Amino acid sequence: EDKVVQSPLSLVVHEGDTVTLNCSYEVTNFRSLLWYKQEKKAPTFLFMLTSSGIEKKSGRLSSILDKKELFSILNITATQTGDSAVYLCAVELQGAQKLVFGQGTRLTINP
Amino acid sequence: GAVVSQHPSRVICKSGTSVKIECRSLDFQATTMFWYRQFPKQSLMLMATSNEGSKATYEQGVEKDKFLINHASLTLSTLTVTSAHPEDSSFYICSAGYNEQFFGPGTRLTVL
């Protein structure tokens, strides 16, 4: 069974801290790994990773994939209260186009 | 990026009624769309893959007679929750795209 596991499930930090969110996966036919941010409604896209070792960066957010260890991390530096959200990791399966989601990490940034 | 819309954004209905949710790709054609369900404080669970012009593919444990999917055109897929019950109350989200999946804004269904 295809599986995506995120940790921690919940994280509370102070504004300005740096956080690292983890995502591990076991799937039959990996195509890509995606990170999404979900606030009150539908998820918004952050990153798509297909190759190992290549860091993707967008402002204070960055992400990297390790296809040997079947693992990805999402880093957020200098966190702000607006970063509070649920961060979802999903793996896209080859051929099927469908996404298998992890449970999500609920991140709370306190002022 | 591409835009996916959903309608309605929120619906409240009585137990036993049927509810139809629409998912539209606004600026691109989508031969495949996906329907997800999300319970409070849980992640997205794929319910089914909607295929234009053919039958939907349902995930294990999802009743196809309960959740009817129709993908009659390249820009529209509909999900009908038939004979809805309170346990069907959830957030339903569709997605579509090519290399990247774009999500609709979701539909919150409350069954009384």
Tab-separated table of C-alpha atoms in Angstrom:
chain	number	residue	atom	x	y	z
A	1	GLU	CA	0.000	0.000	0.000
A	2	ASP	CA	1.317	3.444	-0.925
A	3	LYS	CA	2.067	5.492	2.165
A	4	VAL	CA	3.223	9.033	2.995
A	5	VAL	CA	4.090	9.885	6.599
A	6	GLN	CA	4.725	13.362	7.931
A	7	SER	CA	6.274	14.444	11.194
A	8	PRO	CA	5.743	16.095	13.489
A	9	LEU	CA	1.950	16.146	13.310
A	10	SER	CA	1.873	19.380	15.233
A	11	LEU	CA	4.465	22.061	15.961
A	12	VAL	CA	4.257	25.309	17.917
A	13	VAL	CA	7.117	27.790	17.740
A	14	HIS	CA	7.782	31.482	18.262
A	15	GLU	CA	7.986	34.020	15.497
A	16	GLY	CA	11.507	34.186	14.113
A	17	ASP	CA	12.314	30.533	14.761
A	18	THR	CA	13.356	28.144	12.005
A	19	VAL	CA	11.334	24.969	11.497
A	20	THR	CA	11.934	21.743	9.621
A	21	LEU	CA	9.031	19.579	8.538
A	22	ASN	CA	9.588	15.972	7.536
A	23	CYS	CA	8.004	13.720	4.965
A	24	SER	CA	8.838	10.079	4.283
A	25	TYR	CA	7.210	7.855	1.717
A	26	GLU	CA	6.833	4.292	0.527
A	27	VAL	CA	5.196	4.055	-2.862
A	28	THR	CA	5.315	1.652	-5.756
A	29	ASN	CA	5.870	4.101	-8.618
A	30	PHE	CA	7.257	7.461	-7.583
A	31	ARG	CA	6.967	10.375	-9.981
A	32	SER	CA	7.325	13.480	-7.813
A	33	LEU	CA	6.884	14.819	-4.293
A	34	LEU	CA	4.895	17.954	-3.646
A	35	TRP	CA	4.499	20.295	-0.712
A	36	TYR	CA	1.322	22.292	-0.129
A	37	LYS	CA	0.219	24.872	2.407
A	38	GLN	CA	-3.374	24.687	3.575
A	39	GLU	CA	-4.974	27.448	5.576
A	40	LYS	CA	-8.749	27.561	5.676
A	41	LYS	CA	-9.608	26.265	2.253
A	42	ALA	CA	-7.929	24.240	-0.479
A	43	PRO	CA	-4.180	23.578	-0.498
A	44	THR	CA	-1.893	25.997	-2.269
A	45	PHE	CA	1.139	24.678	-4.089
A	46	LEU	CA	4.604	25.284	-2.676
A	47	PHE	CA	7.118	22.969	-4.332
A	48	MET	CA	7.429	20.017	-6.655
A	49	LEU	CA	10.527	17.854	-6.283
A	50	THR	CA	11.573	15.171	-8.708
A	51	SER	CA	15.353	14.880	-8.351
A	52	SER	CA	17.460	14.090	-5.315
A	53	GLY	CA	19.688	16.690	-3.762
A	54	ILE	CA	18.448	19.739	-5.627
A	55	GLU	CA	17.144	22.343	-3.226
A	56	LYS	CA	14.112	24.328	-4.268
A	57	LYS	CA	13.777	27.747	-2.697
A	58	SER	CA	11.065	30.372	-2.491
A	59	GLY	CA	11.744	33.234	-0.133
A	60	ARG	CA	12.040	31.853	3.380
A	61	LEU	CA	10.890	28.396	2.336
A	62	SER	CA	13.078	25.689	0.910
A	63	SER	CA	12.750	21.995	0.285
A	64	ILE	CA	14.913	19.080	-0.741
A	65	LEU	CA	14.327	15.462	-1.692
A	66	ASP	CA	16.362	12.344	-0.966
A	67	LYS	CA	15.176	9.553	-3.262
A	68	LYS	CA	17.570	7.045	-1.764
A	69	GLU	CA	16.231	7.496	1.747
A	70	LEU	CA	12.669	8.219	0.457
A	71	PHE	CA	12.513	11.432	2.395
A	72	SER	CA	11.926	15.130	1.979
A	73	ILE	CA	12.151	18.142	4.269
A	74	LEU	CA	10.541	21.545	4.144
A	75	ASN	CA	12.413	24.346	5.905
A	76	ILE	CA	10.954	27.664	6.904
A	77	THR	CA	13.357	30.267	8.258
A	78	ALA	CA	12.511	33.429	10.214
A	79	THR	CA	8.948	32.235	10.673
A	80	GLN	CA	6.074	34.696	10.766
A	81	THR	CA	2.559	34.356	12.132
A	82	GLY	CA	1.309	34.157	8.551
A	83	ASP	CA	3.172	30.871	8.164
A	84	SER	CA	0.689	29.236	10.539
A	85	ALA	CA	-1.076	26.570	8.497
A	86	VAL	CA	-1.215	22.862	7.820
A	87	TYR	CA	1.621	21.762	5.558
A	88	LEU	CA	0.834	18.788	3.392
A	89	CYS	CA	3.265	16.503	1.651
A	90	ALA	CA	2.010	14.432	-1.277
A	91	VAL	CA	3.571	11.937	-3.628
A	92	GLU	CA	2.463	11.760	-7.224
A	93	LEU	CA	2.427	8.281	-8.691
A	94	GLN	CA	3.861	7.511	-12.100
A	95	GLY	CA	1.209	7.083	-14.784
A	96	ALA	CA	-1.799	7.531	-12.528
A	97	GLN	CA	-1.272	11.268	-11.871
A	98	LYS	CA	-3.001	10.801	-8.543
A	99	LEU	CA	-1.612	12.146	-5.284
A	100	VAL	CA	-1.157	10.278	-2.033
A	101	PHE	CA	-1.157	12.714	0.868
A	102	GLY	CA	0.494	12.555	4.250
A	103	GLN	CA	-1.412	13.436	7.396
A	104	GLY	CA	-0.105	16.972	7.402
A	105	THR	CA	1.855	19.002	9.951
A	106	ARG	CA	-0.107	21.676	11.781
A	107	LEU	CA	2.307	24.562	12.304
A	108	THR	CA	1.456	27.352	14.724
A	109	ILE	CA	3.648	30.433	14.936
A	110	ASN	CA	3.135	32.457	18.102
A	111	PRO	CA	4.041	36.145	18.157
B	1	GLY	CA	-1.229	28.949	-12.758
B	2	ALA	CA	-4.378	27.243	-13.950
B	3	VAL	CA	-7.666	27.938	-12.218
B	4	VAL	CA	-10.075	25.332	-10.912
B	5	SER	CA	-13.424	26.396	-9.501
B	6	GLN	CA	-15.964	24.550	-7.416
B	7	HIS	CA	-19.613	25.210	-6.789
B	8	PRO	CA	-21.178	25.532	-4.330
B	9	SER	CA	-18.608	26.568	-1.746
B	10	ARG	CA	-20.904	25.531	1.065
B	11	VAL	CA	-24.050	23.444	1.241
B	12	ILE	CA	-26.278	22.397	4.104
B	13	CYS	CA	-28.870	19.729	3.428
B	14	LYS	CA	-31.205	17.362	5.204
B	15	SER	CA	-30.422	13.705	5.639
B	16	GLY	CA	-31.642	11.639	2.697
B	17	THR	CA	-31.284	14.300	0.043
B	18	SER	CA	-28.780	14.288	-2.809
B	19	VAL	CA	-26.210	17.013	-3.320
B	20	LYS	CA	-24.336	17.826	-6.513
B	21	ILE	CA	-20.919	19.502	-6.470
B	22	GLU	CA	-19.371	20.912	-9.629
B	23	CYS	CA	-15.689	21.181	-10.461
B	24	ARG	CA	-14.610	23.274	-13.437
B	25	SER	CA	-11.272	23.916	-15.062
B	26	LEU	CA	-11.563	27.532	-16.152
B	27	ASP	CA	-8.643	28.088	-18.488
B	28	PHE	CA	-7.588	24.632	-19.576
B	29	GLN	CA	-9.072	21.312	-20.598
B	30	ALA	CA	-8.868	18.440	-18.165
B	31	THR	CA	-9.386	14.872	-19.305
B	32	THR	CA	-8.785	13.790	-15.741
B	33	MET	CA	-9.944	15.362	-12.498
B	34	PHE	CA	-9.608	14.088	-8.961
B	35	TRP	CA	-12.036	14.197	-6.062
B	36	TYR	CA	-10.779	14.292	-2.478
B	37	ARG	CA	-12.500	14.315	0.874
B	38	GLN	CA	-11.080	15.896	3.994
B	39	PHE	CA	-12.501	15.365	7.470
B	40	PRO	CA	-11.733	17.927	10.190
B	41	LYS	CA	-8.078	17.942	11.203
B	42	GLN	CA	-7.301	15.137	8.790
B	43	SER	CA	-5.497	15.010	5.483
B	44	LEU	CA	-6.933	14.766	1.990
B	45	MET	CA	-8.117	11.324	0.993
B	46	LEU	CA	-8.489	10.560	-2.697
B	47	MET	CA	-11.992	9.309	-3.414
B	48	ALA	CA	-11.961	8.827	-7.163
B	49	THR	CA	-10.397	9.740	-10.471
B	50	SER	CA	-12.859	11.303	-12.889
B	51	ASN	CA	-12.211	10.483	-16.543
B	52	GLU	CA	-13.787	12.482	-19.349
B	53	GLY	CA	-16.070	10.350	-21.442
B	54	SER	CA	-15.670	7.188	-19.379
B	55	LYS	CA	-16.383	5.763	-15.952
B	56	ALA	CA	-14.669	7.115	-12.883
B	57	THR	CA	-12.097	5.041	-11.041
B	58	TYR	CA	-12.926	4.755	-7.345
B	59	GLU	CA	-10.462	4.190	-4.527
B	60	GLN	CA	-10.879	1.197	-2.288
B	61	GLY	CA	-13.643	1.662	0.246
B	62	VAL	CA	-15.458	4.417	-1.669
B	63	GLU	CA	-18.986	3.427	-2.698
B	64	LYS	CA	-19.530	4.249	-6.348
B	65	ASP	CA	-23.317	4.178	-5.992
B	66	LYS	CA	-23.110	6.633	-3.128
B	67	PHE	CA	-20.723	9.072	-4.779
B	68	LEU	CA	-21.731	9.430	-8.421
B	69	ILE	CA	-19.180	11.065	-10.680
B	70	ASN	CA	-19.896	12.428	-14.125
B	71	HIS	CA	-17.240	13.974	-16.366
B	72	ALA	CA	-19.250	14.906	-19.405
B	73	SER	CA	-16.974	17.588	-20.821
B	74	LEU	CA	-13.316	18.527	-20.799
B	75	THR	CA	-13.921	21.315	-18.303
B	76	LEU	CA	-16.550	19.923	-15.944
B	77	SER	CA	-16.761	17.055	-13.489
B	78	THR	CA	-19.611	16.620	-11.017
B	79	LEU	CA	-19.763	14.671	-7.781
B	80	THR	CA	-23.232	13.766	-6.505
B	81	VAL	CA	-23.540	12.582	-2.937
B	82	THR	CA	-26.686	10.490	-3.023
B	83	SER	CA	-28.960	10.005	-0.018
B	84	ALA	CA	-26.588	12.034	2.120
B	85	HIS	CA	-26.216	11.218	5.809
B	86	PRO	CA	-24.531	13.168	8.619
B	87	GLU	CA	-21.393	11.018	8.302
B	88	ASP	CA	-20.994	12.359	4.746
B	89	SER	CA	-20.429	15.832	6.172
B	90	SER	CA	-16.950	16.782	5.054
B	91	PHE	CA	-14.862	19.118	2.921
B	92	TYR	CA	-14.820	17.940	-0.697
B	93	ILE	CA	-12.032	19.194	-2.969
B	94	CYS	CA	-11.373	18.572	-6.621
B	95	SER	CA	-8.152	18.985	-8.549
B	96	ALA	CA	-7.070	19.022	-12.167
B	97	GLY	CA	-3.952	19.747	-14.136
B	98	TYR	CA	-1.164	18.333	-16.253
B	99	ASN	CA	2.273	18.337	-14.653
B	100	GLU	CA	0.941	20.091	-11.598
B	101	GLN	CA	-2.365	19.554	-9.847
B	102	PHE	CA	-4.394	22.677	-9.137
B	103	PHE	CA	-6.999	22.468	-6.435
B	104	GLY	CA	-10.438	23.957	-6.398
B	105	PRO	CA	-11.452	26.029	-3.375
B	106	GLY	CA	-13.436	23.146	-1.907
B	107	THR	CA	-17.049	22.549	-0.932
B	108	ARG	CA	-18.058	22.199	2.686
B	109	LEU	CA	-20.992	19.807	2.986
B	110	THR	CA	-23.022	19.662	6.165
B	111	VAL	CA	-25.758	17.052	6.377
B	112	LEU	CA	-28.255	17.615	9.182
